[in-house]
Amino acid sequence: VNGYFAFYLPAKMTAPDGVKHISDLMSDATGLLGRAERSNNPQVLQVIRRYIFDGMKKVAEGNYHPAARINAILMLSRLNSRPANLQNKTAPVPLAEALPVLMQLYQNEQNVDGVRAAALQGIRRQTMYGFPQFSQQNRQAISRIANDLLDSNPPAGRSQKAHAFLQRSAVDILDVLKPQDDKQLATKLVSLSTESSQPDLIALYAA
């Protein structure tokens, strides 16, 4: 198990011809992880989750093809400390260990947009399902990331539509993390939805 998830999978993804194999590799790995989550065997799941985390973290943070890094980030984002339970109708609890990795990847402006977008999606999932376990420090840091994105203009090299696509995640994150008596988010959403210069994508989402 260690050899497959922590060594073979990362090596295959980052090989010179790795890009053409990534879809099949991720499909296999996701399927195996899903089977482990449904097995009701915590020991098996813990082993697989640990080795996936170790292997994918190396790829996500490494100097590799963006396609390999993006898929590694998406796999990290999918890891749970407690899987969803359909029978009991309980949501998954994302793996808290992955959150600082995702935040670092998103905040590093030297990363290509695809890598940062994948990390932002992971932060969004962590927030949607894992916010009760967030420390106050993480709540503040993630809220700051989302506010900065929502208040910003597209950086050089990013289209308005791509920026608006990313801003949708910021809306979701702030909607979950906002203080109960906070009125600032509502004001921002009204501004985004009524400002004629905003792309329809984010204006409609804000509305």
mmCIF file of C-alpha atoms in Angstrom:
data_model
loop_
_atom_site.group_PDB
_atom_site.id
_atom_site.type_symbol
_atom_site.label_atom_id
_atom_site.label_comp_id
_atom_site.label_asym_id
_atom_site.label_seq_id
_atom_site.Cartn_x
_atom_site.Cartn_y
_atom_site.Cartn_z
ATOM 1 C CA VAL A 1 0.000 0.000 0.000
ATOM 2 C CA ASN A 2 2.807 2.370 0.915
ATOM 3 C CA GLY A 3 4.663 1.514 -2.282
ATOM 4 C CA TYR A 4 1.642 2.196 -4.468
ATOM 5 C CA PHE A 5 0.277 5.425 -2.978
ATOM 6 C CA ALA A 6 3.427 7.086 -1.623
ATOM 7 C CA PHE A 7 5.922 6.091 -4.333
ATOM 8 C CA TYR A 8 4.523 4.494 -7.504
ATOM 9 C CA LEU A 9 1.599 6.894 -7.950
ATOM 10 C CA PRO A 10 3.657 10.113 -7.517
ATOM 11 C CA ALA A 11 6.452 8.735 -9.736
ATOM 12 C CA LYS A 12 4.015 7.771 -12.484
ATOM 13 C CA MET A 13 2.227 11.159 -12.338
ATOM 14 C CA THR A 14 5.469 13.130 -12.588
ATOM 15 C CA ALA A 15 7.216 10.970 -15.208
ATOM 16 C CA PRO A 16 8.059 12.613 -18.576
ATOM 17 C CA ASP A 17 4.987 10.953 -20.126
ATOM 18 C CA GLY A 18 2.948 11.180 -16.932
ATOM 19 C CA VAL A 19 0.359 13.664 -18.171
ATOM 20 C CA LYS A 20 -1.315 11.132 -20.464
ATOM 21 C CA HIS A 21 -1.688 8.669 -17.578
ATOM 22 C CA ILE A 22 -2.992 11.064 -14.917
ATOM 23 C CA SER A 23 -6.721 10.582 -15.553
ATOM 24 C CA ASP A 24 -6.483 6.797 -15.243
ATOM 25 C CA LEU A 25 -4.197 7.026 -12.212
ATOM 26 C CA MET A 26 -6.497 9.425 -10.384
ATOM 27 C CA SER A 27 -9.542 7.329 -11.247
ATOM 28 C CA ASP A 28 -7.880 4.228 -9.786
ATOM 29 C CA ALA A 29 -6.665 6.020 -6.655
ATOM 30 C CA THR A 30 -10.024 7.699 -6.045
ATOM 31 C CA GLY A 31 -11.796 4.381 -6.490
ATOM 32 C CA LEU A 32 -9.517 2.642 -3.993
ATOM 33 C CA LEU A 33 -9.955 5.458 -1.487
ATOM 34 C CA GLY A 34 -13.735 5.295 -1.912
ATOM 35 C CA ARG A 35 -13.725 1.542 -1.317
ATOM 36 C CA ALA A 36 -11.666 2.049 1.839
ATOM 37 C CA GLU A 37 -14.129 4.684 3.092
ATOM 38 C CA ARG A 38 -17.049 2.322 2.515
ATOM 39 C CA SER A 39 -15.305 -0.659 4.118
ATOM 40 C CA ASN A 40 -16.065 0.391 7.718
ATOM 41 C CA ASN A 41 -12.494 -0.618 8.533
ATOM 42 C CA PRO A 42 -10.862 2.424 10.171
ATOM 43 C CA GLN A 43 -7.400 0.851 10.179
ATOM 44 C CA VAL A 44 -7.391 0.259 6.420
ATOM 45 C CA LEU A 45 -8.685 3.760 5.754
ATOM 46 C CA GLN A 46 -6.130 5.344 8.062
ATOM 47 C CA VAL A 47 -3.240 3.580 6.308
ATOM 48 C CA ILE A 48 -4.439 4.495 2.801
ATOM 49 C CA ARG A 49 -5.196 8.086 3.795
ATOM 50 C CA ARG A 50 -1.738 8.541 5.330
ATOM 51 C CA TYR A 51 0.114 7.278 2.277
ATOM 52 C CA ILE A 52 -2.070 9.254 -0.148
ATOM 53 C CA PHE A 53 -1.389 12.393 1.876
ATOM 54 C CA ASP A 54 2.365 11.785 1.924
ATOM 55 C CA GLY A 55 2.552 11.028 -1.802
ATOM 56 C CA MET A 56 0.245 13.769 -3.059
ATOM 57 C CA LYS A 57 1.767 16.461 -0.825
ATOM 58 C CA LYS A 58 5.163 15.861 -2.470
ATOM 59 C CA VAL A 59 3.645 16.243 -5.947
ATOM 60 C CA ALA A 60 1.459 19.239 -5.040
ATOM 61 C CA GLU A 61 4.377 21.196 -3.606
ATOM 62 C CA GLY A 62 7.009 20.041 -6.083
ATOM 63 C CA ASN A 63 8.402 21.479 -9.307
ATOM 64 C CA TYR A 64 6.278 19.328 -11.606
ATOM 65 C CA HIS A 65 3.912 19.716 -14.543
ATOM 66 C CA PRO A 66 0.840 21.761 -13.484
ATOM 67 C CA ALA A 67 -1.491 18.894 -14.439
ATOM 68 C CA ALA A 68 0.244 16.589 -11.957
ATOM 69 C CA ARG A 69 0.217 19.227 -9.215
ATOM 70 C CA ILE A 70 -3.438 20.124 -9.786
ATOM 71 C CA ASN A 71 -4.564 16.505 -9.602
ATOM 72 C CA ALA A 72 -2.474 15.941 -6.480
ATOM 73 C CA ILE A 73 -4.102 18.985 -4.862
ATOM 74 C CA LEU A 74 -7.579 17.748 -5.769
ATOM 75 C CA MET A 75 -6.762 14.392 -4.205
ATOM 76 C CA LEU A 76 -5.498 16.088 -1.030
ATOM 77 C CA SER A 77 -8.694 18.126 -0.942
ATOM 78 C CA ARG A 78 -10.788 14.971 -1.098
ATOM 79 C CA LEU A 79 -9.220 13.338 1.978
ATOM 80 C CA ASN A 80 -11.441 13.072 5.049
ATOM 81 C CA SER A 81 -10.684 12.379 8.676
ATOM 82 C CA ARG A 82 -14.232 11.003 8.822
ATOM 83 C CA PRO A 83 -16.050 9.957 5.638
ATOM 84 C CA ALA A 84 -19.651 10.865 4.934
ATOM 85 C CA ASN A 85 -22.175 8.402 6.318
ATOM 86 C CA LEU A 86 -25.200 8.152 4.052
ATOM 87 C CA GLN A 87 -27.051 5.881 6.450
ATOM 88 C CA ASN A 88 -26.766 8.353 9.330
ATOM 89 C CA LYS A 89 -26.918 11.340 6.964
ATOM 90 C CA THR A 90 -23.726 12.893 8.312
ATOM 91 C CA ALA A 91 -21.416 15.008 6.178
ATOM 92 C CA PRO A 92 -17.713 14.213 5.746
ATOM 93 C CA VAL A 93 -15.105 15.866 7.949
ATOM 94 C CA PRO A 94 -12.164 16.967 5.764
ATOM 95 C CA LEU A 95 -8.642 16.056 6.830
ATOM 96 C CA ALA A 96 -7.440 19.060 8.841
ATOM 97 C CA GLU A 97 -3.823 18.222 8.052
ATOM 98 C CA ALA A 98 -4.404 19.144 4.410
ATOM 99 C CA LEU A 99 -5.624 22.682 5.164
ATOM 100 C CA PRO A 100 -2.240 24.413 5.763
ATOM 101 C CA VAL A 101 -0.874 22.771 2.613
ATOM 102 C CA LEU A 102 -3.801 24.104 0.561
ATOM 103 C CA MET A 103 -3.518 27.572 2.070
ATOM 104 C CA GLN A 104 0.209 27.770 1.361
ATOM 105 C CA LEU A 105 -0.302 26.662 -2.246
ATOM 106 C CA TYR A 106 -3.030 29.231 -2.836
ATOM 107 C CA GLN A 107 -1.190 32.123 -1.191
ATOM 108 C CA ASN A 108 2.009 31.532 -3.173
ATOM 109 C CA GLU A 109 1.559 33.904 -6.109
ATOM 110 C CA GLN A 110 4.438 32.215 -7.939
ATOM 111 C CA ASN A 111 2.176 29.211 -8.535
ATOM 112 C CA VAL A 112 0.277 29.094 -11.812
ATOM 113 C CA ASP A 113 -3.424 29.927 -11.685
ATOM 114 C CA GLY A 114 -4.492 26.312 -12.166
ATOM 115 C CA VAL A 115 -2.605 25.247 -9.052
ATOM 116 C CA ARG A 116 -3.970 28.160 -7.038
ATOM 117 C CA ALA A 117 -7.517 27.521 -8.278
ATOM 118 C CA ALA A 118 -7.317 23.863 -7.250
ATOM 119 C CA ALA A 119 -6.013 24.855 -3.811
ATOM 120 C CA LEU A 120 -8.834 27.387 -3.440
ATOM 121 C CA GLN A 121 -11.386 24.688 -4.249
ATOM 122 C CA GLY A 122 -9.810 22.583 -1.515
ATOM 123 C CA ILE A 123 -10.024 25.469 0.970
ATOM 124 C CA ARG A 124 -13.681 25.910 0.021
ATOM 125 C CA ARG A 125 -14.412 22.220 0.690
ATOM 126 C CA GLN A 126 -12.544 22.371 3.991
ATOM 127 C CA THR A 127 -14.678 25.366 4.949
ATOM 128 C CA MET A 128 -18.027 23.953 3.840
ATOM 129 C CA TYR A 129 -17.622 20.693 5.766
ATOM 130 C CA GLY A 130 -14.874 21.325 8.302
ATOM 131 C CA PHE A 131 -15.558 24.790 9.712
ATOM 132 C CA PRO A 132 -16.652 23.536 13.176
ATOM 133 C CA GLN A 133 -13.133 22.223 13.767
ATOM 134 C CA PHE A 134 -11.403 25.431 12.608
ATOM 135 C CA SER A 135 -9.321 27.318 15.123
ATOM 136 C CA GLN A 136 -9.982 31.037 15.445
ATOM 137 C CA GLN A 137 -6.654 31.640 13.722
ATOM 138 C CA ASN A 138 -7.699 29.539 10.713
ATOM 139 C CA ARG A 139 -11.102 31.227 10.537
ATOM 140 C CA GLN A 140 -9.445 34.632 10.412
ATOM 141 C CA ALA A 141 -6.787 33.565 7.901
ATOM 142 C CA ILE A 142 -9.285 31.943 5.531
ATOM 143 C CA SER A 143 -11.714 34.861 5.830
ATOM 144 C CA ARG A 144 -8.859 37.210 4.978
ATOM 145 C CA ILE A 145 -7.959 35.130 1.900
ATOM 146 C CA ALA A 146 -11.586 35.174 0.719
ATOM 147 C CA ASN A 147 -12.095 38.887 1.416
ATOM 148 C CA ASP A 148 -8.899 39.809 -0.416
ATOM 149 C CA LEU A 149 -10.000 37.783 -3.435
ATOM 150 C CA LEU A 150 -13.496 39.233 -3.447
ATOM 151 C CA ASP A 151 -12.184 42.805 -3.195
ATOM 152 C CA SER A 152 -9.455 42.414 -5.815
ATOM 153 C CA ASN A 153 -9.119 43.020 -9.518
ATOM 154 C CA PRO A 154 -7.706 40.324 -11.804
ATOM 155 C CA PRO A 155 -3.895 40.132 -11.552
ATOM 156 C CA ALA A 156 -1.756 40.294 -14.666
ATOM 157 C CA GLY A 157 -2.355 37.308 -16.911
ATOM 158 C CA ARG A 158 -5.788 36.384 -15.498
ATOM 159 C CA SER A 159 -8.961 37.213 -17.414
ATOM 160 C CA GLN A 160 -11.952 38.856 -15.749
ATOM 161 C CA LYS A 161 -14.027 35.728 -16.265
ATOM 162 C CA ALA A 162 -11.391 33.482 -14.689
ATOM 163 C CA HIS A 163 -11.156 35.895 -11.755
ATOM 164 C CA ALA A 164 -14.938 35.877 -11.366
ATOM 165 C CA PHE A 165 -14.891 32.079 -11.394
ATOM 166 C CA LEU A 166 -12.456 32.074 -8.468
ATOM 167 C CA GLN A 167 -14.425 34.751 -6.624
ATOM 168 C CA ARG A 168 -17.421 32.431 -6.394
ATOM 169 C CA SER A 169 -15.458 30.278 -3.937
ATOM 170 C CA ALA A 170 -14.747 33.382 -1.871
ATOM 171 C CA VAL A 171 -18.491 34.070 -1.647
ATOM 172 C CA ASP A 172 -19.159 30.535 -0.400
ATOM 173 C CA ILE A 173 -16.327 30.683 2.126
ATOM 174 C CA LEU A 174 -17.405 34.030 3.584
ATOM 175 C CA ASP A 175 -21.047 32.939 3.724
ATOM 176 C CA VAL A 176 -20.021 30.079 6.029
ATOM 177 C CA LEU A 177 -17.461 31.942 8.153
ATOM 178 C CA LYS A 178 -19.114 35.341 8.555
ATOM 179 C CA PRO A 179 -20.015 36.382 12.116
ATOM 180 C CA GLN A 180 -23.733 36.138 12.847
ATOM 181 C CA ASP A 181 -24.220 39.890 13.088
ATOM 182 C CA ASP A 182 -21.961 40.742 10.125
ATOM 183 C CA LYS A 183 -23.465 43.060 7.505
ATOM 184 C CA GLN A 184 -20.330 43.586 5.419
ATOM 185 C CA LEU A 185 -20.798 40.508 3.244
ATOM 186 C CA ALA A 186 -24.330 41.526 2.295
ATOM 187 C CA THR A 187 -23.034 44.952 1.270
ATOM 188 C CA LYS A 188 -20.311 43.360 -0.864
ATOM 189 C CA LEU A 189 -22.756 41.003 -2.548
ATOM 190 C CA VAL A 190 -25.122 43.841 -3.395
ATOM 191 C CA SER A 191 -22.205 45.787 -4.851
ATOM 192 C CA LEU A 192 -21.024 42.819 -6.918
ATOM 193 C CA SER A 193 -24.500 42.055 -8.223
ATOM 194 C CA THR A 194 -25.341 45.613 -9.233
ATOM 195 C CA GLU A 195 -22.016 46.968 -10.489
ATOM 196 C CA SER A 196 -22.227 47.029 -14.296
ATOM 197 C CA SER A 197 -18.478 46.530 -14.713
ATOM 198 C CA GLN A 198 -18.580 43.136 -12.971
ATOM 199 C CA PRO A 199 -18.707 40.000 -15.157
ATOM 200 C CA ASP A 200 -22.134 38.333 -15.211
ATOM 201 C CA LEU A 201 -20.621 35.187 -13.675
ATOM 202 C CA ILE A 202 -19.871 36.754 -10.304
ATOM 203 C CA ALA A 203 -22.747 39.254 -10.440
ATOM 204 C CA LEU A 204 -25.317 36.470 -10.814
ATOM 205 C CA TYR A 205 -23.585 34.330 -8.189
ATOM 206 C CA ALA A 206 -23.560 37.228 -5.735
ATOM 207 C CA ALA A 207 -27.234 37.852 -6.388
#
